[in-house]
PDB file of C-alpha atoms in Angstrom:
ATOM      1  CA  GLN A   1      -5.585 -15.304   3.092  1.00 95.00           C
ATOM      2  CA  VAL A   2      -6.962 -16.722   6.267  1.00 96.00           C
ATOM      3  CA  GLN A   3     -10.082 -14.418   8.007  1.00 98.00           C
ATOM      4  CA  LEU A   4     -12.175 -15.154  10.750  1.00 98.00           C
ATOM      5  CA  VAL A   5     -14.400 -12.361  12.203  1.00 98.00           C
ATOM      6  CA  GLU A   6     -16.953 -12.555  14.973  1.00 98.00           C
ATOM      7  CA  SER A   7     -19.688 -10.648  15.597  1.00 98.00           C
ATOM      8  CA  GLY A   8     -22.434 -10.565  18.196  1.00 98.00           C
ATOM      9  CA  GLY A   9     -20.828  -9.512  21.079  1.00 97.00           C
ATOM     10  CA  GLY A  10     -22.697  -6.934  23.400  1.00 97.00           C
ATOM     11  CA  VAL A  11     -24.426  -6.693  26.728  1.00 98.00           C
ATOM     12  CA  VAL A  12     -26.611  -8.755  27.976  1.00 98.00           C
ATOM     13  CA  GLN A  13     -28.397  -9.306  31.621  1.00 98.00           C
ATOM     14  CA  PRO A  14     -27.354 -12.184  33.497  1.00 98.00           C
ATOM     15  CA  GLY A  15     -29.922 -15.237  32.531  1.00 98.00           C
ATOM     16  CA  GLY A  16     -29.917 -13.677  29.300  1.00 98.00           C
ATOM     17  CA  SER A  17     -29.084 -14.826  25.747  1.00 98.00           C
ATOM     18  CA  LEU A  18     -26.636 -14.812  22.938  1.00 98.00           C
ATOM     19  CA  ARG A  19     -25.438 -15.720  19.508  1.00 98.00           C
ATOM     20  CA  LEU A  20     -22.170 -15.658  18.353  1.00 98.00           C
ATOM     21  CA  SER A  21     -21.318 -15.682  15.151  1.00 98.00           C
ATOM     22  CA  CYS A  22     -17.792 -16.357  13.183  1.00 98.00           C
ATOM     23  CA  ALA A  23     -17.093 -15.645   9.415  1.00 98.00           C
ATOM     24  CA  ALA A  24     -14.772 -17.344   7.683  1.00 98.00           C
ATOM     25  CA  SER A  25     -13.232 -17.201   4.873  1.00 98.00           C
ATOM     26  CA  GLY A  26      -9.546 -17.660   3.243  1.00 97.00           C
ATOM     27  CA  PHE A  27      -9.700 -21.717   3.146  1.00 96.00           C
ATOM     28  CA  THR A  28     -11.690 -25.097   3.265  1.00 96.00           C
ATOM     29  CA  PHE A  29     -13.866 -23.863   6.076  1.00 96.00           C
ATOM     30  CA  SER A  30     -15.502 -27.409   6.153  1.00 96.00           C
ATOM     31  CA  SER A  31     -12.283 -29.053   6.285  1.00 95.00           C
ATOM     32  CA  TYR A  32     -11.255 -27.880   9.975  1.00 95.00           C
ATOM     33  CA  GLY A  33     -12.025 -28.030  13.056  1.00 96.00           C
ATOM     34  CA  MET A  34     -12.969 -24.638  14.455  1.00 97.00           C
ATOM     35  CA  HIS A  35     -12.766 -23.834  18.429  1.00 98.00           C
ATOM     36  CA  TRP A  36     -13.978 -21.284  20.373  1.00 98.00           C
ATOM     37  CA  VAL A  37     -11.568 -19.106  23.193  1.00 98.00           C
ATOM     38  CA  ARG A  38     -12.016 -16.956  26.008  1.00 98.00           C
ATOM     39  CA  GLN A  39     -10.620 -13.889  27.788  1.00 98.00           C
ATOM     40  CA  ALA A  40     -11.911 -12.373  30.682  1.00 98.00           C
ATOM     41  CA  PRO A  41     -11.176  -8.820  31.266  1.00 97.00           C
ATOM     42  CA  GLY A  42      -7.427  -8.567  32.470  1.00 96.00           C
ATOM     43  CA  LYS A  43      -7.056 -12.467  32.571  1.00 97.00           C
ATOM     44  CA  GLY A  44      -5.501 -15.398  30.774  1.00 97.00           C
ATOM     45  CA  LEU A  45      -7.050 -17.568  28.091  1.00 98.00           C
ATOM     46  CA  GLU A  46      -9.611 -19.791  28.883  1.00 98.00           C
ATOM     47  CA  TRP A  47     -10.661 -22.716  25.959  1.00 98.00           C
ATOM     48  CA  VAL A  48     -14.750 -22.589  25.516  1.00 98.00           C
ATOM     49  CA  ALA A  49     -15.753 -25.424  22.934  1.00 98.00           C
ATOM     50  CA  PHE A  50     -14.409 -27.170  19.746  1.00 97.00           C
ATOM     51  CA  ILE A  51     -16.655 -28.359  16.762  1.00 97.00           C
ATOM     52  CA  ARG A  52     -15.122 -31.163  14.431  1.00 95.00           C
ATOM     53  CA  TYR A  53     -14.771 -30.570  10.835  1.00 95.00           C
ATOM     54  CA  ASP A  54     -18.202 -32.066   9.560  1.00 94.00           C
ATOM     55  CA  GLY A  55     -19.949 -31.253  12.947  1.00 94.00           C
ATOM     56  CA  SER A  56     -19.728 -34.739  14.275  1.00 94.00           C
ATOM     57  CA  ASN A  57     -18.218 -34.275  17.775  1.00 94.00           C
ATOM     58  CA  LYS A  58     -18.728 -31.323  19.848  1.00 97.00           C
ATOM     59  CA  TYR A  59     -16.651 -30.794  23.370  1.00 96.00           C
ATOM     60  CA  TYR A  60     -16.969 -27.784  25.753  1.00 97.00           C
ATOM     61  CA  ALA A  61     -15.513 -26.898  28.727  1.00 97.00           C
ATOM     62  CA  ASP A  62     -17.335 -27.868  32.009  1.00 97.00           C
ATOM     63  CA  SER A  63     -18.298 -24.254  33.099  1.00 97.00           C
ATOM     64  CA  VAL A  64     -20.062 -23.966  29.941  1.00 98.00           C
ATOM     65  CA  LYS A  65     -21.306 -26.833  29.309  1.00 97.00           C
ATOM     66  CA  GLY A  66     -25.266 -27.273  29.084  1.00 97.00           C
ATOM     67  CA  ARG A  67     -25.327 -23.389  28.710  1.00 98.00           C
ATOM     68  CA  PHE A  68     -23.591 -23.222  25.466  1.00 98.00           C
ATOM     69  CA  THR A  69     -23.230 -24.874  21.870  1.00 98.00           C
ATOM     70  CA  ILE A  70     -21.125 -25.123  19.112  1.00 98.00           C
ATOM     71  CA  SER A  71     -22.581 -25.221  15.939  1.00 98.00           C
ATOM     72  CA  ARG A  72     -21.194 -24.629  12.488  1.00 98.00           C
ATOM     73  CA  ASP A  73     -23.178 -24.518   8.733  1.00 98.00           C
ATOM     74  CA  ASN A  74     -20.291 -25.517   6.336  1.00 97.00           C
ATOM     75  CA  SER A  75     -22.556 -24.514   3.557  1.00 97.00           C
ATOM     76  CA  LYS A  76     -22.642 -20.892   4.645  1.00 98.00           C
ATOM     77  CA  ASN A  77     -18.689 -20.795   6.175  1.00 98.00           C
ATOM     78  CA  THR A  78     -20.030 -19.862   9.810  1.00 98.00           C
ATOM     79  CA  LEU A  79     -19.531 -20.982  13.424  1.00 98.00           C
ATOM     80  CA  TYR A  80     -21.473 -20.296  15.876  1.00 98.00           C
ATOM     81  CA  LEU A  81     -21.844 -19.918  19.643  1.00 98.00           C
ATOM     82  CA  GLN A  82     -25.493 -20.171  21.256  1.00 98.00           C
ATOM     83  CA  MET A  83     -24.897 -18.552  25.364  1.00 98.00           C
ATOM     84  CA  ASN A  84     -27.795 -19.356  27.622  1.00 98.00           C
ATOM     85  CA  SER A  85     -28.134 -18.841  30.975  1.00 98.00           C
ATOM     86  CA  LEU A  86     -25.469 -15.959  31.077  1.00 98.00           C
ATOM     87  CA  ARG A  87     -23.459 -15.104  34.232  1.00 98.00           C
ATOM     88  CA  ALA A  88     -21.602 -12.050  35.433  1.00 98.00           C
ATOM     89  CA  GLU A  89     -17.496 -14.691  34.591  1.00 98.00           C
ATOM     90  CA  ASP A  90     -19.215 -15.464  30.941  1.00 98.00           C
ATOM     91  CA  THR A  91     -18.040 -11.451  31.069  1.00 98.00           C
ATOM     92  CA  ALA A  92     -14.922 -11.803  28.236  1.00 98.00           C
ATOM     93  CA  VAL A  93     -13.560 -10.973  24.707  1.00 98.00           C
ATOM     94  CA  TYR A  94     -14.859 -14.186  22.634  1.00 98.00           C
ATOM     95  CA  TYR A  95     -12.500 -15.842  19.903  1.00 98.00           C
ATOM     96  CA  CYS A  96     -13.343 -17.782  16.833  1.00 98.00           C
ATOM     97  CA  ALA A  97      -9.681 -19.724  16.059  1.00 98.00           C
ATOM     98  CA  LYS A  98      -8.925 -22.303  13.538  1.00 97.00           C
ATOM     99  CA  GLY A  99      -7.832 -25.644  14.732  1.00 95.00           C
ATOM    100  CA  LEU A 100      -4.660 -27.131  12.972  1.00 91.00           C
ATOM    101  CA  VAL A 101      -4.958 -29.940  10.566  1.00 83.00           C
ATOM    102  CA  ILE A 102      -1.530 -31.589  11.056  1.00 77.00           C
ATOM    103  CA  PRO A 103      -0.667 -32.830  13.583  1.00 76.00           C
ATOM    104  CA  ASN A 104      -4.213 -32.330  15.055  1.00 85.00           C
ATOM    105  CA  PRO A 105      -6.907 -30.324  15.517  1.00 88.00           C
ATOM    106  CA  TYR A 106      -6.335 -29.004  18.979  1.00 92.00           C
ATOM    107  CA  TYR A 107      -3.922 -26.125  17.940  1.00 95.00           C
ATOM    108  CA  PHE A 108      -4.899 -23.006  17.229  1.00 96.00           C
ATOM    109  CA  ASP A 109      -3.266 -21.765  14.196  1.00 95.00           C
ATOM    110  CA  TYR A 110      -5.581 -19.453  13.023  1.00 97.00           C
ATOM    111  CA  TRP A 111      -7.801 -16.377  15.281  1.00 98.00           C
ATOM    112  CA  GLY A 112     -10.097 -13.452  14.806  1.00 98.00           C
ATOM    113  CA  GLN A 113     -10.150 -10.399  16.153  1.00 97.00           C
ATOM    114  CA  GLY A 114     -12.337 -11.337  19.215  1.00 98.00           C
ATOM    115  CA  THR A 115     -16.460  -9.938  20.269  1.00 98.00           C
ATOM    116  CA  LEU A 116     -16.993  -8.927  23.754  1.00 98.00           C
ATOM    117  CA  VAL A 117     -19.343 -10.321  25.312  1.00 98.00           C
ATOM    118  CA  THR A 118     -20.165  -8.263  28.768  1.00 98.00           C
ATOM    119  CA  VAL A 119     -23.163  -9.706  31.267  1.00 98.00           C
ATOM    120  CA  SER A 120     -24.567  -7.298  33.313  1.00 97.00           C
ATOM    121  CA  SER A 121     -27.424  -6.053  35.106  1.00 94.00           C
TER     122      SER A 121
ATOM    123  CA  ALA B   1      -8.360 -31.690  34.371  1.00 91.00           C
ATOM    124  CA  ILE B   2      -4.260 -30.695  33.075  1.00 94.00           C
ATOM    125  CA  GLN B   3      -3.180 -28.181  35.026  1.00 96.00           C
ATOM    126  CA  LEU B   4      -0.329 -25.953  33.576  1.00 98.00           C
ATOM    127  CA  THR B   5       1.913 -23.993  35.171  1.00 98.00           C
ATOM    128  CA  GLN B   6       4.012 -21.306  34.216  1.00 98.00           C
ATOM    129  CA  SER B   7       7.173 -19.737  35.266  1.00 98.00           C
ATOM    130  CA  PRO B   8       7.904 -17.055  36.201  1.00 97.00           C
ATOM    131  CA  SER B   9       4.344 -14.790  35.481  1.00 98.00           C
ATOM    132  CA  SER B  10       6.181 -12.036  34.476  1.00 97.00           C
ATOM    133  CA  LEU B  11      10.126 -11.256  33.261  1.00 97.00           C
ATOM    134  CA  SER B  12      11.881  -7.721  32.639  1.00 97.00           C
ATOM    135  CA  ALA B  13      14.395  -8.045  29.648  1.00 96.00           C
ATOM    136  CA  SER B  14      16.414  -6.262  27.543  1.00 96.00           C
ATOM    137  CA  VAL B  15      16.941  -6.410  23.566  1.00 96.00           C
ATOM    138  CA  GLY B  16      19.268  -9.336  23.012  1.00 96.00           C
ATOM    139  CA  ASP B  17      18.885 -10.909  26.411  1.00 97.00           C
ATOM    140  CA  ARG B  18      18.198 -15.116  26.011  1.00 97.00           C
ATOM    141  CA  VAL B  19      15.041 -15.203  27.358  1.00 98.00           C
ATOM    142  CA  THR B  20      13.706 -18.761  29.080  1.00 98.00           C
ATOM    143  CA  ILE B  21       9.940 -19.769  29.934  1.00 98.00           C
ATOM    144  CA  THR B  22       9.341 -22.985  31.637  1.00 98.00           C
ATOM    145  CA  CYS B  23       5.344 -24.751  31.307  1.00 98.00           C
ATOM    146  CA  ARG B  24       4.496 -27.746  34.325  1.00 98.00           C
ATOM    147  CA  ALA B  25       1.846 -30.191  33.559  1.00 97.00           C
ATOM    148  CA  SER B  26       0.123 -31.339  36.408  1.00 97.00           C
ATOM    149  CA  GLN B  27       1.055 -34.668  35.114  1.00 96.00           C
ATOM    150  CA  GLY B  28       2.291 -36.149  32.011  1.00 96.00           C
ATOM    151  CA  ILE B  29       1.119 -34.964  28.822  1.00 95.00           C
ATOM    152  CA  SER B  30       3.555 -36.432  26.234  1.00 95.00           C
ATOM    153  CA  SER B  31       4.561 -33.736  23.781  1.00 96.00           C
ATOM    154  CA  ALA B  32       1.437 -32.324  23.600  1.00 95.00           C
ATOM    155  CA  LEU B  33       1.594 -28.884  23.918  1.00 97.00           C
ATOM    156  CA  ALA B  34       1.697 -25.502  22.187  1.00 97.00           C
ATOM    157  CA  TRP B  35       3.018 -22.208  23.067  1.00 98.00           C
ATOM    158  CA  TYR B  36       1.351 -18.947  21.459  1.00 98.00           C
ATOM    159  CA  GLN B  37       2.099 -14.935  22.031  1.00 98.00           C
ATOM    160  CA  GLN B  38      -0.295 -12.176  22.451  1.00 98.00           C
ATOM    161  CA  LYS B  39       0.495  -8.840  22.312  1.00 97.00           C
ATOM    162  CA  PRO B  40      -1.799  -6.368  23.900  1.00 95.00           C
ATOM    163  CA  GLY B  41      -5.542  -5.957  22.698  1.00 95.00           C
ATOM    164  CA  LYS B  42      -4.302  -8.462  19.896  1.00 97.00           C
ATOM    165  CA  ALA B  43      -5.330 -12.447  19.346  1.00 97.00           C
ATOM    166  CA  PRO B  44      -3.458 -14.830  20.363  1.00 98.00           C
ATOM    167  CA  LYS B  45      -0.570 -16.104  17.866  1.00 98.00           C
ATOM    168  CA  LEU B  46       0.621 -19.856  17.422  1.00 97.00           C
ATOM    169  CA  LEU B  47       4.244 -20.047  17.422  1.00 98.00           C
ATOM    170  CA  ILE B  48       5.291 -23.672  18.605  1.00 97.00           C
ATOM    171  CA  TYR B  49       3.837 -26.376  18.575  1.00 96.00           C
ATOM    172  CA  ASP B  50       4.014 -30.475  19.189  1.00 95.00           C
ATOM    173  CA  ALA B  51       6.420 -28.680  21.751  1.00 97.00           C
ATOM    174  CA  SER B  52       9.221 -27.897  19.230  1.00 97.00           C
ATOM    175  CA  SER B  53       7.919 -27.558  16.206  1.00 97.00           C
ATOM    176  CA  LEU B  54       8.269 -24.352  15.162  1.00 97.00           C
ATOM    177  CA  GLU B  55       4.716 -22.805  13.507  1.00 96.00           C
ATOM    178  CA  SER B  56       5.381 -21.445   9.694  1.00 95.00           C
ATOM    179  CA  GLY B  57       6.557 -17.412   9.299  1.00 96.00           C
ATOM    180  CA  VAL B  58       8.066 -17.710  13.017  1.00 98.00           C
ATOM    181  CA  PRO B  59      11.143 -16.501  13.563  1.00 98.00           C
ATOM    182  CA  SER B  60      14.004 -19.373  14.374  1.00 98.00           C
ATOM    183  CA  ARG B  61      15.465 -17.204  17.750  1.00 98.00           C
ATOM    184  CA  PHE B  62      12.106 -18.842  18.976  1.00 98.00           C
ATOM    185  CA  SER B  63      12.620 -22.387  19.759  1.00 98.00           C
ATOM    186  CA  GLY B  64      10.668 -25.205  22.329  1.00 98.00           C
ATOM    187  CA  SER B  65      11.501 -28.087  23.983  1.00 98.00           C
ATOM    188  CA  GLY B  66      10.718 -30.661  26.283  1.00 98.00           C
ATOM    189  CA  SER B  67       8.594 -33.318  27.173  1.00 97.00           C
ATOM    190  CA  GLY B  68       6.131 -35.193  29.747  1.00 97.00           C
ATOM    191  CA  THR B  69       5.843 -32.311  32.291  1.00 97.00           C
ATOM    192  CA  ASP B  70       8.411 -29.770  31.777  1.00 98.00           C
ATOM    193  CA  PHE B  71       8.464 -27.771  28.627  1.00 98.00           C
ATOM    194  CA  THR B  72       9.962 -24.437  27.729  1.00 98.00           C
ATOM    195  CA  LEU B  73      10.174 -21.583  25.600  1.00 98.00           C
ATOM    196  CA  THR B  74      13.528 -19.760  24.070  1.00 98.00           C
ATOM    197  CA  ILE B  75      14.174 -16.974  22.908  1.00 98.00           C
ATOM    198  CA  SER B  76      17.457 -16.454  21.938  1.00 97.00           C
ATOM    199  CA  SER B  77      17.889 -13.063  21.417  1.00 97.00           C
ATOM    200  CA  LEU B  78      14.690 -10.934  22.728  1.00 97.00           C
ATOM    201  CA  GLN B  79      13.691  -8.633  20.290  1.00 96.00           C
ATOM    202  CA  PRO B  80      11.814  -5.358  20.781  1.00 94.00           C
ATOM    203  CA  GLU B  81       8.669  -6.977  18.918  1.00 95.00           C
ATOM    204  CA  ASP B  82       8.574  -9.821  21.400  1.00 97.00           C
ATOM    205  CA  PHE B  83       7.869  -8.254  24.128  1.00 93.00           C
ATOM    206  CA  ALA B  84       4.538  -9.721  24.842  1.00 97.00           C
ATOM    207  CA  THR B  85       2.476 -12.425  27.036  1.00 98.00           C
ATOM    208  CA  TYR B  86       2.725 -16.266  25.977  1.00 98.00           C
ATOM    209  CA  TYR B  87       0.749 -19.040  26.979  1.00 98.00           C
ATOM    210  CA  CYS B  88       1.119 -22.621  27.005  1.00 98.00           C
ATOM    211  CA  GLN B  89      -1.965 -24.729  25.829  1.00 98.00           C
ATOM    212  CA  GLN B  90      -2.233 -28.815  26.005  1.00 96.00           C
ATOM    213  CA  PHE B  91      -3.951 -30.895  24.177  1.00 89.00           C
ATOM    214  CA  ASN B  92      -2.971 -34.253  25.946  1.00 88.00           C
ATOM    215  CA  SER B  93      -5.946 -34.626  27.628  1.00 81.00           C
ATOM    216  CA  TYR B  94      -9.205 -33.378  26.628  1.00 85.00           C
ATOM    217  CA  PRO B  95     -11.377 -31.527  26.886  1.00 89.00           C
ATOM    218  CA  PRO B  96     -10.640 -29.651  28.196  1.00 93.00           C
ATOM    219  CA  LEU B  97      -7.883 -27.888  26.511  1.00 95.00           C
ATOM    220  CA  THR B  98      -6.102 -26.281  29.079  1.00 97.00           C
ATOM    221  CA  PHE B  99      -3.780 -22.720  28.665  1.00 98.00           C
ATOM    222  CA  GLY B 100      -0.745 -21.848  31.761  1.00 98.00           C
ATOM    223  CA  GLY B 101      -1.665 -18.584  33.476  1.00 98.00           C
ATOM    224  CA  GLY B 102       0.459 -16.476  31.364  1.00 98.00           C
ATOM    225  CA  THR B 103       4.149 -15.120  30.948  1.00 98.00           C
ATOM    226  CA  LYS B 104       4.178 -11.577  30.262  1.00 98.00           C
ATOM    227  CA  VAL B 105       7.490 -10.382  28.927  1.00 98.00           C
ATOM    228  CA  GLU B 106       8.669  -6.449  29.712  1.00 96.00           C
ATOM    229  CA  ILE B 107      11.259  -4.276  29.022  1.00 87.00           C
ATOM    230  CA  LYS B 108      13.981  -3.797  31.417  1.00 86.00           C
TER     231      LYS B 108
END
């Protein structure tokens, strides 16, 4: 069965950095686009970033562009999110999510359990 | 960016009720819309994609309709396990992909 397991969350000071990982199993990771989606405490969902199955295209939300970098290692079945220049407003549970293939990769059919990132001094 | 406005933001309903949630896009998005269900402390679950296609394994009491700017999610007969928060999401114009603000379905 499909499993997505995030790790790397924690408490970080404003301006700091953190790298999240998402270990994938149960499907052919290298064939699917992948996303990061976040949810601030008590708030709604916010899409963060997308990476194409082969890593050739990446898209970002304006709120994280220039600070966050999405990447993947298909040999390790792992998705990453490098987060730099963190702000208090980046505090959230971060989910990795698998994109559909048909009809397109921009819907999310499987999600991890999430990892909490807290930006605070 | 395309804005998605859900209404109502919350509702109270009883088991067996028919429930309808609406999602309005700030501009036309064809049928590029999905619906998700999220329970407290859990990740969201895909229910509907392309406005009206039921995701595999999702009960048939869930249905979606609409195109352009106005969409609805209908639960034909609310079950105890359906009490949750529901989100719409669009991809027609990306980036960014955007979500609606959510509709919380509570027990009356």
